[in-house]
Coordinates of C-alpha atoms in Angstrom, one line a residue:
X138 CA 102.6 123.4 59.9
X139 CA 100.0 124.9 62.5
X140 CA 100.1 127.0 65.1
X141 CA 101.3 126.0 68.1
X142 CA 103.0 126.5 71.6
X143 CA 106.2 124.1 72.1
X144 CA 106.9 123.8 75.8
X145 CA 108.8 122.6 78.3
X146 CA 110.8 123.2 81.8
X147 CA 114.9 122.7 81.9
X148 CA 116.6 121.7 84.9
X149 CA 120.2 120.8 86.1
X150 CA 121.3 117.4 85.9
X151 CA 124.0 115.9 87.6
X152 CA 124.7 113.0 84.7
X153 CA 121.0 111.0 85.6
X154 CA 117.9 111.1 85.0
X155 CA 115.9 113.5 86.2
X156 CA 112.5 113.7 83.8
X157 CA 109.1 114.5 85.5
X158 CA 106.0 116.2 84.1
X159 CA 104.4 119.0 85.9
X160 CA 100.8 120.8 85.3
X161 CA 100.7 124.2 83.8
X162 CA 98.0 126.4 81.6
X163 CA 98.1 128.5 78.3
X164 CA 96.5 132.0 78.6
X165 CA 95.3 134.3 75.7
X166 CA 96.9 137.6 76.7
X167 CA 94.7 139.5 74.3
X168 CA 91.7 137.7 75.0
X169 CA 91.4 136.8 71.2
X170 CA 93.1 133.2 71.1
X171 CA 92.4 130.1 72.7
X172 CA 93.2 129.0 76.2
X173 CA 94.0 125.7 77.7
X174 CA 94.1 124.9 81.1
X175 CA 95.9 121.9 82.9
X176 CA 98.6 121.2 80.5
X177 CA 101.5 118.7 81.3
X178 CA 105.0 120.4 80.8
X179 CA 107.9 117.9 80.4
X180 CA 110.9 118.5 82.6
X181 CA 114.5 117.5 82.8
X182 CA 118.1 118.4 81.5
X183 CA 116.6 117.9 78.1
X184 CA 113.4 117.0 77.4
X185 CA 110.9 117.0 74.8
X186 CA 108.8 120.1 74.5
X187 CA 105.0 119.5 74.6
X188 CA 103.2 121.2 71.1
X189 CA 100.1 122.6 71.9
X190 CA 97.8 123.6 69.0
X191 CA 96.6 127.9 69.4
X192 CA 95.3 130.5 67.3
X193 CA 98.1 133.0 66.6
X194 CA 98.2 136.0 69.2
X195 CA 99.9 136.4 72.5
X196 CA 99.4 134.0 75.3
X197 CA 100.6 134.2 79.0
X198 CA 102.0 130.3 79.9
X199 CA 102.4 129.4 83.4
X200 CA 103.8 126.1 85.2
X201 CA 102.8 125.5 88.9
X202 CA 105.5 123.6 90.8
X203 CA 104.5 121.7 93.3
X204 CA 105.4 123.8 96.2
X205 CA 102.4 126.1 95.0
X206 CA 104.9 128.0 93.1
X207 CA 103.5 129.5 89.8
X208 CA 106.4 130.5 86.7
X209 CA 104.8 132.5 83.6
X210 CA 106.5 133.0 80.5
X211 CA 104.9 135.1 77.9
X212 CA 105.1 133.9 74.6
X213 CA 103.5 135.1 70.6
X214 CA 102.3 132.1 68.8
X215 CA 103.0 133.0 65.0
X216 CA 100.9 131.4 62.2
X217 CA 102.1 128.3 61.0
X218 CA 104.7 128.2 63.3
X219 CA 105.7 126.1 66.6
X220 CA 107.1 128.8 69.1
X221 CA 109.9 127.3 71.5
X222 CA 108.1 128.5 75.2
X223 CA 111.1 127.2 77.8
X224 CA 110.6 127.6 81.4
X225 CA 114.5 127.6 83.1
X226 CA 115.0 126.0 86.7
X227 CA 118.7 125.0 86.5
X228 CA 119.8 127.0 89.7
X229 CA 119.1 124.0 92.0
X230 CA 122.4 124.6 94.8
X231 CA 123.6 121.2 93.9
X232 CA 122.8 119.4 90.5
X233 CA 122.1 116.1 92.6
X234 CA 119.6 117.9 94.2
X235 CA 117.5 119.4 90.8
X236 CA 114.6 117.0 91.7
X237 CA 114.0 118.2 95.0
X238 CA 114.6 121.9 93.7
X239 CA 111.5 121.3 91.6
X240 CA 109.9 120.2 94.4
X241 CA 110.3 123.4 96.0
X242 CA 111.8 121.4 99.0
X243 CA 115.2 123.5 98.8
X244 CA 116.3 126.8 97.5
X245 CA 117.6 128.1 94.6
X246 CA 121.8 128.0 94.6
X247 CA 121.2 132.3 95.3
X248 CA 119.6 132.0 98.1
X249 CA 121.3 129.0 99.3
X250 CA 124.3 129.9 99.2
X251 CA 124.1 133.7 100.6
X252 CA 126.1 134.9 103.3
X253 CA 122.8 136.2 104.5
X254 CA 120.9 135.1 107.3
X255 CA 117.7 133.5 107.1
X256 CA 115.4 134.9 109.0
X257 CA 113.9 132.6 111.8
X258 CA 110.3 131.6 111.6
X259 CA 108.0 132.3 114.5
X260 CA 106.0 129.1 113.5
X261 CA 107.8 126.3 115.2
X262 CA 105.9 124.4 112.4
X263 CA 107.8 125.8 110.0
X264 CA 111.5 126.4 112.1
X265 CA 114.1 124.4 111.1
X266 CA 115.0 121.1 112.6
X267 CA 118.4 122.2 114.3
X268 CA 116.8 125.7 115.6
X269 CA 113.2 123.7 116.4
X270 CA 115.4 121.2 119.0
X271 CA 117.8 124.2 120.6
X272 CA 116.9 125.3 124.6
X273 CA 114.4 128.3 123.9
X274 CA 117.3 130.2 126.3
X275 CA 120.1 129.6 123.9
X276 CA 121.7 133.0 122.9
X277 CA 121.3 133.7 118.9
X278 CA 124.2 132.9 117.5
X279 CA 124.7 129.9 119.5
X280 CA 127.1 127.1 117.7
X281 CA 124.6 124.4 116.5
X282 CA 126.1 121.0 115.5
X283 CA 124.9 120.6 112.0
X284 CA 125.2 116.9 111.5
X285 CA 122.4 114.3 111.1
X286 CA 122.3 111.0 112.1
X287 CA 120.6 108.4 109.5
X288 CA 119.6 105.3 110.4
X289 CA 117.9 102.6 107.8
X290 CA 115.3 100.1 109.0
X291 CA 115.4 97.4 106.1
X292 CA 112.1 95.4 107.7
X293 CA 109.8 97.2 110.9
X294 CA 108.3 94.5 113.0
X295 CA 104.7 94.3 112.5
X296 CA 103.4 94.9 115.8
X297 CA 106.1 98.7 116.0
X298 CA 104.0 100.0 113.3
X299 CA 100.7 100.1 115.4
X300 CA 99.4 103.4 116.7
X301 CA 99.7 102.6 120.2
X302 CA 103.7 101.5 119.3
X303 CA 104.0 104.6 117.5
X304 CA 102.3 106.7 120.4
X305 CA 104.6 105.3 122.9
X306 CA 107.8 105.9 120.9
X307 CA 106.9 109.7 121.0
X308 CA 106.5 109.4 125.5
X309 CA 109.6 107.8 125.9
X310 CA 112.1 110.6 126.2
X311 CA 115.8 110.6 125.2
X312 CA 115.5 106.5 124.9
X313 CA 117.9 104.2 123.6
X314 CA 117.6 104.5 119.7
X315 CA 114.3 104.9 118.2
X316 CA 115.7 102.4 115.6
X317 CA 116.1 99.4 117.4
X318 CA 112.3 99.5 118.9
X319 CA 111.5 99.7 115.4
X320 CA 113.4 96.9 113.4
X321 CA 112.9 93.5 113.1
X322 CA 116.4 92.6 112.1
X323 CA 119.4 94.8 112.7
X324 CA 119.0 98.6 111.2
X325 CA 121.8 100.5 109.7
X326 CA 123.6 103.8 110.1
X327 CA 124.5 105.6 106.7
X328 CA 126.9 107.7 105.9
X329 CA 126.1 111.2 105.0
X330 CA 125.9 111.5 101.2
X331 CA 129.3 113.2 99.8
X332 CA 127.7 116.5 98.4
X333 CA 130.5 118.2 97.1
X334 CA 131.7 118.7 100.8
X335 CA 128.1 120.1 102.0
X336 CA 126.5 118.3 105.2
X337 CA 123.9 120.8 106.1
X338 CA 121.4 119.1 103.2
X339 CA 122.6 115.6 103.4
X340 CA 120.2 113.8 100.3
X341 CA 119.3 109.8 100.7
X342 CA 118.4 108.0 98.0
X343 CA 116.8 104.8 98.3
X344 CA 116.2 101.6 95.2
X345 CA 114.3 98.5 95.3
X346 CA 117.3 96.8 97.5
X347 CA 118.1 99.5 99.7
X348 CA 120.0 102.2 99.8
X349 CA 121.4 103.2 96.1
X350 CA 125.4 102.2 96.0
X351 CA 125.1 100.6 99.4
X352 CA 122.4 97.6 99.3
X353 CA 122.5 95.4 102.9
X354 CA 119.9 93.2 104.5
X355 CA 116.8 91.6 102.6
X356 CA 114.4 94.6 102.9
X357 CA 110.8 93.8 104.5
X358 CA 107.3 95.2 103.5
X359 CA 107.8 98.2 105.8
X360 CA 111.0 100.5 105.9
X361 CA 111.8 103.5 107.9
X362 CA 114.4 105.9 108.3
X363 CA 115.3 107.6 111.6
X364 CA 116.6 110.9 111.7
X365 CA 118.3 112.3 114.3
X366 CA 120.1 115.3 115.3
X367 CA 120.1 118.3 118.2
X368 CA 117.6 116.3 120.1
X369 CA 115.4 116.1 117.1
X370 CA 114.0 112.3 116.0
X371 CA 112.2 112.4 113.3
X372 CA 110.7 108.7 112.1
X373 CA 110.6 108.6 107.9
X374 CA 108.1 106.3 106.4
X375 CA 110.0 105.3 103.1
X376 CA 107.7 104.9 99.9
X377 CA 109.2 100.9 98.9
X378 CA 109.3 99.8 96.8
X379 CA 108.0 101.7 93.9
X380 CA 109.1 99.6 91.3
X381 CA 112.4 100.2 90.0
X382 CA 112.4 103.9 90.9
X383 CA 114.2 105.6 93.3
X384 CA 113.1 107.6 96.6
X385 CA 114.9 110.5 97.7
X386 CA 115.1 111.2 101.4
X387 CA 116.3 115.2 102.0
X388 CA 117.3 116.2 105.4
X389 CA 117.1 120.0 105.1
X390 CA 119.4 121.1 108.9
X391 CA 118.8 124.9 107.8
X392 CA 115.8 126.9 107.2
X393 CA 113.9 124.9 104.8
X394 CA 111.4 126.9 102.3
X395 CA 108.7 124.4 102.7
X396 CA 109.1 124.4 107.1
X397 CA 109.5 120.5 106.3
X398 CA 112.6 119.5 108.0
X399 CA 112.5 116.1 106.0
X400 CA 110.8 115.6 102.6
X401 CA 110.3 112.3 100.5
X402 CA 110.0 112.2 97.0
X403 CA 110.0 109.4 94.4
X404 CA 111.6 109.8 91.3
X405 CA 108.4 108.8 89.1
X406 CA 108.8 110.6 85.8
X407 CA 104.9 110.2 85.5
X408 CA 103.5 110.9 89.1
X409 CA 106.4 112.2 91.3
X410 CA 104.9 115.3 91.2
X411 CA 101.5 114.3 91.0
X412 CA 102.5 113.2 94.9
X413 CA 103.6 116.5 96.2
X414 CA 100.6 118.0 94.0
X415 CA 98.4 115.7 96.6
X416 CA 100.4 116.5 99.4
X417 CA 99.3 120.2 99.1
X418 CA 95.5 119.4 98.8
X419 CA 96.0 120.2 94.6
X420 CA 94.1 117.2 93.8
X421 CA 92.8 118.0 90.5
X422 CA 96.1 118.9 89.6
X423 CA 97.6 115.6 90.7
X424 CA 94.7 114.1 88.8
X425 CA 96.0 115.2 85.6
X426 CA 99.3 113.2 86.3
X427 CA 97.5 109.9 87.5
X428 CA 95.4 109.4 84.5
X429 CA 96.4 105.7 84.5
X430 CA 94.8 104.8 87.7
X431 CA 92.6 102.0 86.0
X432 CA 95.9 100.4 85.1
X433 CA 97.5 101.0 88.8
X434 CA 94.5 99.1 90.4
X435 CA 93.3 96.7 88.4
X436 CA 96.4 95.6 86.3
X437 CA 99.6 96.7 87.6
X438 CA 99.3 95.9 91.7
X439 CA 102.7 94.8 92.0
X440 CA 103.2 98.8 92.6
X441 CA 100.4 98.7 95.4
X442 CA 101.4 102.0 97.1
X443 CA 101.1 103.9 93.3
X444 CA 97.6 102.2 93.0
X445 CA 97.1 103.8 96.3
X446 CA 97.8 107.0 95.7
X447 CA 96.1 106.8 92.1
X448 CA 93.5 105.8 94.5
X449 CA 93.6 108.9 96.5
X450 CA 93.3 110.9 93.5
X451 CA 90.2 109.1 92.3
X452 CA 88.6 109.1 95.3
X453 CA 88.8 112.8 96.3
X454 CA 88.2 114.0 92.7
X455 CA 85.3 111.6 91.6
X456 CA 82.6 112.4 93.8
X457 CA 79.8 110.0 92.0
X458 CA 77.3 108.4 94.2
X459 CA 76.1 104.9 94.2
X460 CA 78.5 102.0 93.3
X461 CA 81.0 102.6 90.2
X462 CA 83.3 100.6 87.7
X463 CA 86.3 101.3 90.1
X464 CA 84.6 100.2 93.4
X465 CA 85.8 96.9 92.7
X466 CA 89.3 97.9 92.2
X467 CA 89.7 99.4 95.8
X468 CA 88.2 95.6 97.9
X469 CA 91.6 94.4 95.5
X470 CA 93.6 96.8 97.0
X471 CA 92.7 96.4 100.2
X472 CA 92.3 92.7 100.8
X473 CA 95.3 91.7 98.6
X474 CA 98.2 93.8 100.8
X475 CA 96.3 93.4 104.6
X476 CA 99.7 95.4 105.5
X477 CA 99.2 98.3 103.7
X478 CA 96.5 100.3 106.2
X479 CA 95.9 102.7 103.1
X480 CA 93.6 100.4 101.2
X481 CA 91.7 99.5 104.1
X482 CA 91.3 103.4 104.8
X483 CA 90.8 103.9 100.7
X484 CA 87.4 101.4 100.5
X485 CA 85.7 102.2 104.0
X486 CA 86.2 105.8 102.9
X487 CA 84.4 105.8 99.9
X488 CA 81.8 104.0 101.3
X489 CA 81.0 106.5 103.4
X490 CA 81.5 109.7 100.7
X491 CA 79.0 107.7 98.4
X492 CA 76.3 107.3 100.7
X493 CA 76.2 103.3 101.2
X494 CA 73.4 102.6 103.3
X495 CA 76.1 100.2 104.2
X496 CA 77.2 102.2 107.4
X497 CA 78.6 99.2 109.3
X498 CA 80.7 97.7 106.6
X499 CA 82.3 101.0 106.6
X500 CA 82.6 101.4 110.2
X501 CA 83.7 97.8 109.9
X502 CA 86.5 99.4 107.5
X503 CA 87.9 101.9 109.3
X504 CA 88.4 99.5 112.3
X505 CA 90.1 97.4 110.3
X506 CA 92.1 99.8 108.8
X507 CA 93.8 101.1 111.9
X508 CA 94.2 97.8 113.0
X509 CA 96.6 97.3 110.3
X510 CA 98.8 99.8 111.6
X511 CA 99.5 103.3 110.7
X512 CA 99.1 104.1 106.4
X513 CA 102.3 105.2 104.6
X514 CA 100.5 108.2 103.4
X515 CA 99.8 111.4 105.4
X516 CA 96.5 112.2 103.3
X517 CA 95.5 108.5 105.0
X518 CA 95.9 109.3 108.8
X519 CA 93.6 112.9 108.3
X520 CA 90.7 110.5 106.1
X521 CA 91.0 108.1 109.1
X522 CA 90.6 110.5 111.5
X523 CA 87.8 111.7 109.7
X524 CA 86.1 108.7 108.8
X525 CA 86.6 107.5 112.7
X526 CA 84.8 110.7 113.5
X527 CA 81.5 109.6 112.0
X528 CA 80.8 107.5 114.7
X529 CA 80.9 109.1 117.9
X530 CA 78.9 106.7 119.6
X531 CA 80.3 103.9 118.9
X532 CA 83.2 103.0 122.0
X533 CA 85.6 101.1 119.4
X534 CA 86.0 103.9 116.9
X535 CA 85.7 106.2 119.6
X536 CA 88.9 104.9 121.0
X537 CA 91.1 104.4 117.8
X538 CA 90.4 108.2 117.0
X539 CA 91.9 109.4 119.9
X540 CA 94.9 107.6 119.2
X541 CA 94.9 108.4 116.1
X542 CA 94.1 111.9 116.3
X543 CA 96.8 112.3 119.0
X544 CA 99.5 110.2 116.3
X545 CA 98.1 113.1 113.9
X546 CA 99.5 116.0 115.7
X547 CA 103.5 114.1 115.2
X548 CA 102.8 114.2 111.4
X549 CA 104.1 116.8 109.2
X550 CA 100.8 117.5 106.8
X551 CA 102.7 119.1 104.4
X552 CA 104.6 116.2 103.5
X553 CA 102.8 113.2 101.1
X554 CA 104.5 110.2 102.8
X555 CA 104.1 110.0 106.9
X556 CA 106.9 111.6 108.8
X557 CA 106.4 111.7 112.9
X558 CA 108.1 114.2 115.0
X559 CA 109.2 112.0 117.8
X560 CA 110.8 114.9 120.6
X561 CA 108.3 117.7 120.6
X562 CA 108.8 118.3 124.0
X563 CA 111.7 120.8 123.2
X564 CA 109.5 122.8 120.9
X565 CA 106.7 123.4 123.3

């Protein structure tokens, strides 16, 4: 047998599946073996260590979650041996909520459940949602109603989802339910997920048909949900469908570790964290994760928004200039799903990164692609902006950047799928 590393990272399961893959690296502690950087480290409630070959000696290993969190383990590789190197994340508060503990989007049960206070952030970025909507006069200590209000929208009509729709949502005050301004049919109210009794970080989970246990109306090519509570409305752009995975919707009514009151994730065993990886600006991390993207452009496009964030990855990690093999594959994703903004975004925006001498066909792009409506992923709206910002003498891109520079400051960055923070005006 050689020598090698066996690893792998545990976490609680509530009875499901929760496998994923995050991106870690092997470090010679005595300087005399061999390091390898960007390895992928299984995860779930049992999975399959990865072997990696090594010289005997000591080595450092270290996983990076996807909240920018680093774990090390050291570990002494032995000749002819495979040492066991097992990184241990099984203190998620609740074991339905494991994937969303890897995430980094909740604490660890510890921390969670302390009787101690969390201190309150001075960013109101980064406050919660409850304490973000209270009167800046209310006394500390001031009973907060801790419940949230979730409403589905199975099928957005077309023309809600344009900037200037999306703009005047966030003027209109205390309106009548965001919801309803939003939906093309009738939306739907859930009921809070039973947690084992615990409301304050209600978790939605979301299938190819709706809401998992709970499947209503035909579902369109655009769904939202609408969260509201204290004042607070924020408007969730929901990932479907992904295929037959599930998205997870967490509504985080306390001090959330990330300053996201609402995070998405998708339960991709292969890229879900290669998502939040993107999210953070980790790219080359994230491109470790989508080493399919070939397949998720050119022959797997009944997952459209996967191709798209495979095309994300490409784009912002493969800076090669002149026309490529994969050029191609991004005028497929964009003219085949004219409601999905991001492709639009995705083509005019590598035309301008490779130099095309092509400049109006990229303008041409971008017009088009706000057109569309806003894109389902945040990394979209900041390369629109951007790519809008090119031409500041042209009247027609001038215009769509100001709207869509304004739409940017409702977004949560931090987050890989658009969320808008309708009522800021209680925060400011």
């Amino acid at each position: 047998m050689s020598t090698a590393l066996a690893v792998r990272l545990f976490l609680s399961s509530a009875g499901e599946s929760n496998d994923a893959v995050i991106v870690g690296d092997i470090n010679s502690a005595d300087l005399t073996g061999e390091s390898r950087r960007n390895i992928l480290i299984p995860c779930g409630s049992s999975p399959r260590p990865a072997s990696y070959p090594v010289t005997p000696g000591r080595y450092v290993v270290s996983a990076a979650l996807p909240s920018g969190l680093v774990l090390t383990e050291n570990a002494v590789a032995v000749e002819g041996q495979e040492t066991p190197v097992d990184f241990v994340m099984t203190d998620s508060p609740y074991e339905t909520h494991s994937w969303q503990y890897l995430m980094g989007n909740i604490e660890p049960d510890s921390v969670y459940h302390s009787p101690a206070e969390v201190p309150l952030a001075a960013s109101v970025a980064s406050r919660s949602i409850v304490a973000a909507a209270g009167p800046d006069d209310d006394a500390p200590g001031a009973a907060v109603d801790l419940t949230a209000l979730a409403t589905w929208i199975p099928d957005a009509a077309p023309t809600s989802c344009s900037f200037a729709s999306m703009l005047a949502l966030g003027r209109n005050g205390p309106e009548p339910q965001v919801a309803r301004l939003i939906a093309h049919g009738e939306p739907r109210v859930l009921p809070t997920p039973a947690v084992r009794g615990e409301a304050v970080s209600p978790l939605y989970r979301f299938g190819p048909d709706g809401p998992v246990g709970a499947p209503g109306e035909p579902v369109g090519e655009r769904q939202f949900l609408v969260v509201e509570t204290a004042g607070s409305v924020r408007l969730v752009t929901l990932p479907l469908p992904w295929g037959t995975t599930e998205v997870e919707v967490l509504v985080n009514l306390r001090q959330s570790p990330t300053g996201s009151a609402v995070a998405v994730a998708v339960r991709d065993p292969a890229v879900g964290a290669g998502l939040a990886y993107m999210s953070q600006g980790a790219l080359d991390m994230a491109a470790r994760l989508f080493t399919d993207v070939e397949a998720m452009l050119y022959s797997k496009l009944q997952n459209p928004l996967a191709a798209a964030a495979g095309a994300y990855v490409l784009i912002g990690t493969d800076h090669s200039k002149g026309v490529t093999y994969w050029d191609p594959w991004l005028d497929r994703l964009a003219d085949s799903f004219p409601r999905i903004s991001d492709g639009a975004i995705l083509r005019a925006v590598r035309l301008l990164r490779r130099g095309s001498p092509d400049r109006a066909r990229a303008r041409d792009g971008l017009i088009e692609a706000f057109d569309r409506g806003i894109p389902f992923y945040t990394l979209g709206l900041a390369w629109l902006v951007d790519g809008l910002s090119a031409f500041p003498d042209d009247p027609e891109c001038v215009r769509r950047l100001d709207e869509a520079r304004r739409l940017s400051w409702l977004a949560d960055m931090r987050e890989p799928f658009l969320i808008l923070d309708l009522r800021q005006g209680s925060t400011r």
